[in-house]
Amino acid sequence: MKNCIRIPRILLPENGFETWSVIACDQFTSDRAYWERVKHSVGDKPSTLNFILPEVYLGEEDEIRIKEIHENMYRALEEEQLTKLNRGFVLCERETKSGTRRGIVAAIDLEAYTCNRGEVSPVRSSEEVVASRLPARVLVRRGAPLEFPHAMIFYQDKKNRVIRRLLGEDLEKLYECKLMEGGGKIRGFFVPEYLAQDVVEDLYAKNEPYFAVADGNHSVAAAKAYWEEIKGGLTADELANHPARFTLVELVNLYDDAVEFHPIHRLVKGIEREAFCDFFSKRIKCKRKGNVLYPSLPPRAQTVETVDEAIEEFVRVNGGTIDYIHGEKELVSFASEEDAAGVALSPIEKDGFFDRLKDGGNFPKKTFSVGEGTEKRYYMEGREISYD
């Protein structure tokens, strides 16, 4: 049985965790004001904001921004802004209005990962990966000495054995802080290598576990794409141990009480609103409230596929762009723009989540969100990927 989990040496900042930690780059993609507030809060302090390309800015001097990201990473190393821990995991406790969600920051082997429909692997994407969204992320990774990922990966542990074992240990607290912009609170505890190995053994105790990327599907897919780029020129030893073969993730139990599935709504922009609403309503039975349509369909993956097909058909013929919005209030707000309309979706159920992924299946792109927008993973832990 091949183990696809790696016990890494994790990087953390020396101090200033509250301004260091910012939300995932693929959040608030229609809310430039959010990211401007984050930039103001960070100021000139060390922050993971300097290591990411928020997608709200995509298409605006990407090459210049990515060059600055790489320079900022090297500067952080040269100025010793980061501390490298001994090999081990980090136990995270994230407090939000959904409760306290616990996860384990570890590394996964990208050789064990696939996002291709029909392919079976120990680690796979939970949703369709859109190829056009990968190039900018690969460019960020290419030439970067560090990674600060936001991916969350589900595993199944109905009795919560893995986390209960760690909660019974006297672990060293690494950080505790409030997260900016309503992100709640977070604590991190160091899991030394010998206990980390016990965690791995627990995960593999009964049979080979199955892991699914819950959040950050495109982040993991980009890491895989970059690894495929470079591995052809490596020696056998380098192939086995090169740090870019692995990527840092947070392992989260699907059955954690604080794991809640929320829908990701569709916002259609740059359109003639009434023409879109008329087109959509003729194809899918729905209710309309203001500028938002509510399909009268069951909360399942097939509904998302049906909705996306209708929206994409309209955009192909009439133009416009599609964005993905977390939160119904936010959708209503953005849909109030003169040339916009929204389509609100319902959350899927946890039961049957892994069944959908059997035999290489996955969910349509942007089917669900783990928590609301502010509950998404914030960047905190990092890792070297150009050398170890």
XYZ file of C-alpha atoms in Angstrom:
388
model
C 0.000 0.000 0.000
C 1.676 3.227 -1.147
C 1.522 6.193 1.212
C 0.701 9.449 -0.589
C 1.255 11.687 2.467
C 4.573 13.414 3.161
C 5.652 14.829 6.533
C 7.015 18.274 5.574
C 9.127 20.987 7.123
C 6.676 23.839 7.397
C 7.473 27.556 7.269
C 5.770 30.117 9.498
C 6.335 33.841 10.000
C 8.356 35.085 12.948
C 5.396 37.161 14.167
C 2.497 39.348 13.027
C 0.118 36.500 12.197
C -2.970 38.721 11.844
C -1.577 40.689 8.896
C 0.413 37.718 7.599
C -2.660 35.596 6.942
C -5.005 36.550 4.064
C -7.838 34.669 2.403
C -7.476 32.422 -0.671
C -6.751 34.238 -3.940
C -9.897 32.875 -5.651
C -12.298 34.530 -3.202
C -14.209 37.819 -3.641
C -13.432 37.850 -7.343
C -16.093 40.498 -8.005
C -15.302 42.553 -4.913
C -12.256 44.712 -5.598
C -13.062 46.767 -2.478
C -12.432 43.677 -0.313
C -8.882 43.288 -1.624
C -8.214 47.019 -1.386
C -9.159 46.863 2.317
C -6.823 43.898 2.783
C -4.001 45.807 1.079
C -4.631 48.758 3.401
C -4.670 46.507 6.494
C -1.399 44.850 5.515
C 0.442 48.046 4.584
C 4.180 47.367 4.437
C 4.104 44.493 6.942
C 5.222 40.963 5.960
C 2.180 39.142 4.574
C 1.159 36.281 2.315
C -0.666 38.976 0.316
C 2.773 39.606 -1.215
C 2.971 35.976 -2.404
C -0.355 35.612 -4.227
C -2.200 36.974 -7.253
C -5.794 37.685 -6.183
C -8.002 36.683 -9.098
C -9.876 39.979 -8.944
C -6.741 41.454 -10.579
C -6.237 38.778 -13.238
C -5.487 40.257 -16.640
C -4.001 43.417 -15.153
C -0.215 43.319 -15.667
C -0.042 39.652 -14.646
C 3.619 39.248 -15.648
C 4.707 42.230 -13.562
C 2.673 41.053 -10.572
C 4.064 37.507 -10.796
C 7.656 38.782 -11.020
C 7.013 40.826 -7.874
C 5.596 37.730 -6.134
C 8.807 35.801 -6.808
C 10.956 38.730 -5.656
C 8.899 39.038 -2.469
C 9.387 35.352 -1.698
C 13.166 35.552 -2.102
C 13.219 38.710 0.006
C 11.290 36.941 2.769
C 13.936 34.202 2.802
C 16.867 36.615 2.685
C 15.458 38.792 5.448
C 14.670 35.720 7.566
C 10.999 36.608 7.890
C 10.223 32.878 8.095
C 11.020 30.098 10.530
C 11.376 26.522 9.318
C 9.909 23.994 11.745
C 11.206 20.477 12.263
C 9.426 17.822 10.226
C 5.853 17.479 11.345
C 2.252 18.466 10.756
C 0.243 21.406 12.053
C -3.126 20.852 13.715
C -5.365 23.821 12.827
C -8.438 24.895 14.762
C -10.531 27.433 12.855
C -13.407 29.149 14.659
C -16.198 30.529 12.462
C -19.951 30.834 12.837
C -20.188 27.238 11.570
C -18.250 26.038 14.632
C -14.673 24.907 15.190
C -13.276 23.148 12.133
C -10.140 21.101 12.676
C -7.637 20.073 10.040
C -4.110 18.770 9.637
C -1.593 20.617 7.462
C 0.486 18.027 5.626
C 1.920 17.444 2.149
C 0.534 15.137 -0.519
C 2.336 13.391 -3.355
C 1.251 14.903 -6.668
C 2.082 11.609 -8.382
C -0.970 10.234 -6.534
C -3.261 13.025 -7.767
C -5.384 13.422 -10.889
C -8.076 15.851 -11.969
C -8.957 14.043 -15.186
C -12.445 12.625 -15.456
C -12.430 8.824 -15.638
C -9.035 8.392 -13.957
C -8.891 6.675 -10.552
C -6.215 7.749 -8.054
C -5.725 8.004 -4.268
C -6.123 11.804 -4.445
C -8.451 13.378 -6.984
C -10.249 16.620 -7.673
C -13.811 16.854 -6.441
C -14.848 19.195 -9.237
C -14.150 19.766 -12.893
C -10.940 21.717 -13.392
C -11.155 24.493 -15.989
C -7.958 24.453 -18.050
C -8.126 28.185 -18.808
C -7.791 28.970 -15.096
C -4.459 27.162 -14.709
C -1.863 29.193 -16.679
C -1.672 32.149 -14.265
C -1.363 29.804 -11.289
C 1.350 27.767 -13.003
C 3.226 30.987 -13.796
C 3.154 31.917 -10.109
C 4.565 28.521 -9.165
C 7.172 28.475 -11.926
C 10.232 30.234 -10.543
C 8.802 30.509 -7.012
C 10.963 29.209 -4.151
C 7.960 28.868 -1.832
C 4.331 27.782 -1.783
C 1.559 29.050 0.460
C -1.423 26.974 -0.645
C -5.065 27.224 0.363
C -6.197 23.719 -0.587
C -8.393 21.654 1.714
C -8.613 17.904 1.159
C -11.355 15.676 2.546
C -10.848 12.271 4.101
C -13.480 10.037 5.724
C -13.371 9.347 9.453
C -16.896 9.000 10.866
C -15.624 8.314 14.392
C -13.081 11.169 14.170
C -10.293 8.901 15.449
C -7.455 10.889 13.885
C -8.348 14.251 15.406
C -9.335 12.760 18.773
C -5.871 11.196 19.047
C -4.213 14.593 18.504
C -6.535 16.406 20.910
C -5.357 14.003 23.594
C -1.735 15.085 23.135
C 0.048 18.025 24.765
C 0.952 19.884 21.582
C 3.003 23.060 21.314
C 0.921 26.060 20.247
C 2.499 27.762 17.237
C 0.077 30.639 16.714
C -3.301 32.028 17.705
C -4.874 35.066 16.104
C -7.960 36.736 14.746
C -8.264 36.632 10.963
C -8.950 39.863 9.100
C -12.185 40.771 7.315
C -14.457 38.596 9.454
C -12.520 35.357 9.008
C -12.963 34.272 12.624
C -10.099 32.952 14.746
C -7.416 30.350 14.158
C -4.968 28.380 16.289
C -2.160 26.132 15.170
C -0.367 23.372 17.098
C 2.822 21.544 16.125
C 2.498 17.790 15.548
C 6.044 16.361 15.805
C 7.240 13.760 13.316
C 6.648 10.733 15.544
C 3.010 11.754 16.131
C 2.602 12.705 12.488
C 3.611 9.175 11.566
C 0.913 7.877 13.924
C -1.613 10.065 12.093
C -0.582 8.546 8.775
C -0.894 5.037 10.227
C -4.377 5.877 11.548
C -5.453 7.085 8.101
C -4.188 3.867 6.536
C -5.268 1.559 9.386
C -8.201 -0.235 7.734
C -7.594 0.161 4.030
C -6.095 2.589 1.588
C -7.832 5.919 2.169
C -9.375 8.000 -0.561
C -8.739 11.742 -0.579
C -10.669 14.430 -2.457
C -9.682 18.053 -2.986
C -12.587 19.965 -1.459
C -11.320 23.535 -1.877
C -8.427 24.738 -3.995
C -8.939 22.325 -6.886
C -7.226 24.663 -9.344
C -4.366 25.313 -6.929
C -3.575 21.604 -6.673
C -4.062 21.090 -10.415
C -1.565 23.900 -11.100
C 0.964 22.328 -8.735
C 0.547 19.044 -10.615
C 0.935 20.777 -13.990
C 4.165 22.419 -12.848
C 5.497 19.108 -11.525
C 4.791 17.480 -14.894
C 6.743 20.317 -16.538
C 9.944 19.797 -14.580
C 10.075 16.112 -13.759
C 11.265 15.045 -17.221
C 14.741 16.477 -16.593
C 15.296 14.980 -13.138
C 17.393 12.038 -11.996
C 15.777 9.014 -10.324
C 16.726 10.318 -6.876
C 15.402 13.787 -7.679
C 12.173 12.294 -8.985
C 11.635 10.575 -5.644
C 12.489 13.525 -3.422
C 12.159 16.814 -5.299
C 10.095 19.188 -3.117
C 7.937 20.283 -6.086
C 6.604 16.725 -6.305
C 4.612 17.488 -3.148
C 2.205 20.243 -2.200
C 0.991 21.493 1.147
C -2.702 21.009 1.980
C -5.028 20.899 4.955
C -6.547 17.462 5.519
C -10.105 17.853 6.857
C -12.536 15.169 7.932
C -15.676 15.287 5.752
C -17.671 14.464 8.899
C -16.256 17.313 10.996
C -19.293 18.973 12.585
C -18.171 22.400 11.365
C -17.875 21.337 7.721
C -20.904 22.795 5.950
C -21.580 22.794 2.229
C -22.733 26.090 0.772
C -23.787 26.717 -2.815
C -21.756 28.822 -5.225
C -24.086 31.075 -7.167
C -23.747 32.276 -10.764
C -23.489 35.939 -11.702
C -23.811 36.828 -15.392
C -22.348 40.234 -16.298
C -22.170 42.386 -19.402
C -25.595 41.279 -20.668
C -29.061 42.606 -21.416
C -30.767 41.462 -18.224
C -34.308 40.915 -19.454
C -33.099 38.965 -22.477
C -31.091 36.644 -20.218
C -33.914 36.135 -17.702
C -36.364 35.367 -20.494
C -33.923 32.916 -22.130
C -33.099 31.131 -18.872
C -36.710 30.903 -17.644
C -37.829 29.249 -20.872
C -35.243 26.482 -20.389
C -35.415 25.971 -16.635
C -38.474 26.426 -14.447
C -37.597 28.999 -11.819
C -38.819 31.821 -9.613
C -37.572 35.357 -9.994
C -36.905 37.752 -7.138
C -35.649 41.082 -8.370
C -32.628 40.385 -10.556
C -31.982 36.846 -9.262
C -33.431 33.594 -10.634
C -34.078 30.589 -8.365
C -34.285 27.299 -10.331
C -37.022 24.884 -9.204
C -34.682 21.885 -9.302
C -33.386 19.490 -6.588
C -30.069 20.316 -4.814
C -27.730 17.965 -6.658
C -24.833 17.970 -9.095
C -27.053 17.438 -12.144
C -28.825 20.719 -11.353
C -25.530 22.616 -11.484
C -24.730 21.001 -14.848
C -28.145 21.981 -16.235
C -27.853 25.565 -15.000
C -24.318 25.984 -16.351
C -25.278 24.609 -19.760
C -28.092 27.154 -20.082
C -25.950 30.094 -18.942
C -23.029 29.123 -21.168
C -25.330 28.738 -24.175
C -26.654 32.277 -23.667
C -23.166 33.756 -23.253
C -21.850 31.978 -26.366
C -24.551 33.584 -28.499
C -25.044 36.942 -26.784
C -21.764 37.669 -25.022
C -21.187 38.395 -21.345
C -19.066 36.868 -18.607
C -19.786 34.434 -15.773
C -18.578 34.846 -12.199
C -19.011 32.598 -9.169
C -20.348 34.198 -6.011
C -20.329 33.003 -2.397
C -23.348 34.158 -0.406
C -26.889 35.012 -1.499
C -26.692 38.571 -0.151
C -23.570 39.176 -2.204
C -25.266 37.736 -5.284
C -28.279 40.038 -4.869
C -25.955 43.012 -4.453
C -23.824 42.290 -7.537
C -26.914 41.438 -9.607
C -28.246 44.952 -8.968
C -25.765 46.298 -11.515
C -27.548 47.439 -14.671
C -26.023 44.785 -16.962
C -26.086 41.802 -14.573
C -28.347 38.986 -13.370
C -27.911 36.210 -10.838
C -28.810 32.536 -10.612
C -29.036 31.207 -7.047
C -28.302 27.553 -6.312
C -28.980 25.278 -3.316
C -26.370 23.363 -1.252
C -25.660 19.706 -1.990
C -25.687 17.074 0.769
C -22.600 15.445 2.356
C -24.011 11.963 1.958
C -22.937 10.519 -1.338
C -20.032 12.961 -1.742
C -17.372 10.288 -2.204
C -19.758 8.081 -4.193
C -19.874 10.781 -6.868
C -16.075 10.506 -7.231
C -15.926 6.737 -7.694
C -14.511 5.496 -10.990
C -13.038 8.912 -11.757
C -16.173 11.033 -11.485
C -16.335 14.572 -10.163
C -18.695 17.474 -9.577
C -19.251 20.295 -12.064
C -16.986 23.301 -11.538
C -17.944 25.505 -8.591
C -20.676 23.187 -7.299
C -20.119 23.796 -3.604
C -18.107 25.735 -1.074
C -16.896 24.503 2.290
C -18.405 27.246 4.408
C -19.235 30.758 3.310
C -16.753 33.094 1.658
C -15.201 34.386 4.887
C -14.817 30.812 6.170
C -12.504 29.755 3.341
C -8.935 28.852 4.135
C -6.531 31.701 4.843
C -2.874 31.387 3.887
C -0.688 30.717 6.913
C 1.743 27.811 6.573
C 4.263 27.642 3.752
C 6.896 25.318 2.376
C 9.953 25.452 0.126
C 9.436 23.923 -3.303
C 12.652 24.720 -5.136
C 14.932 23.137 -2.557
C 14.398 21.289 0.717
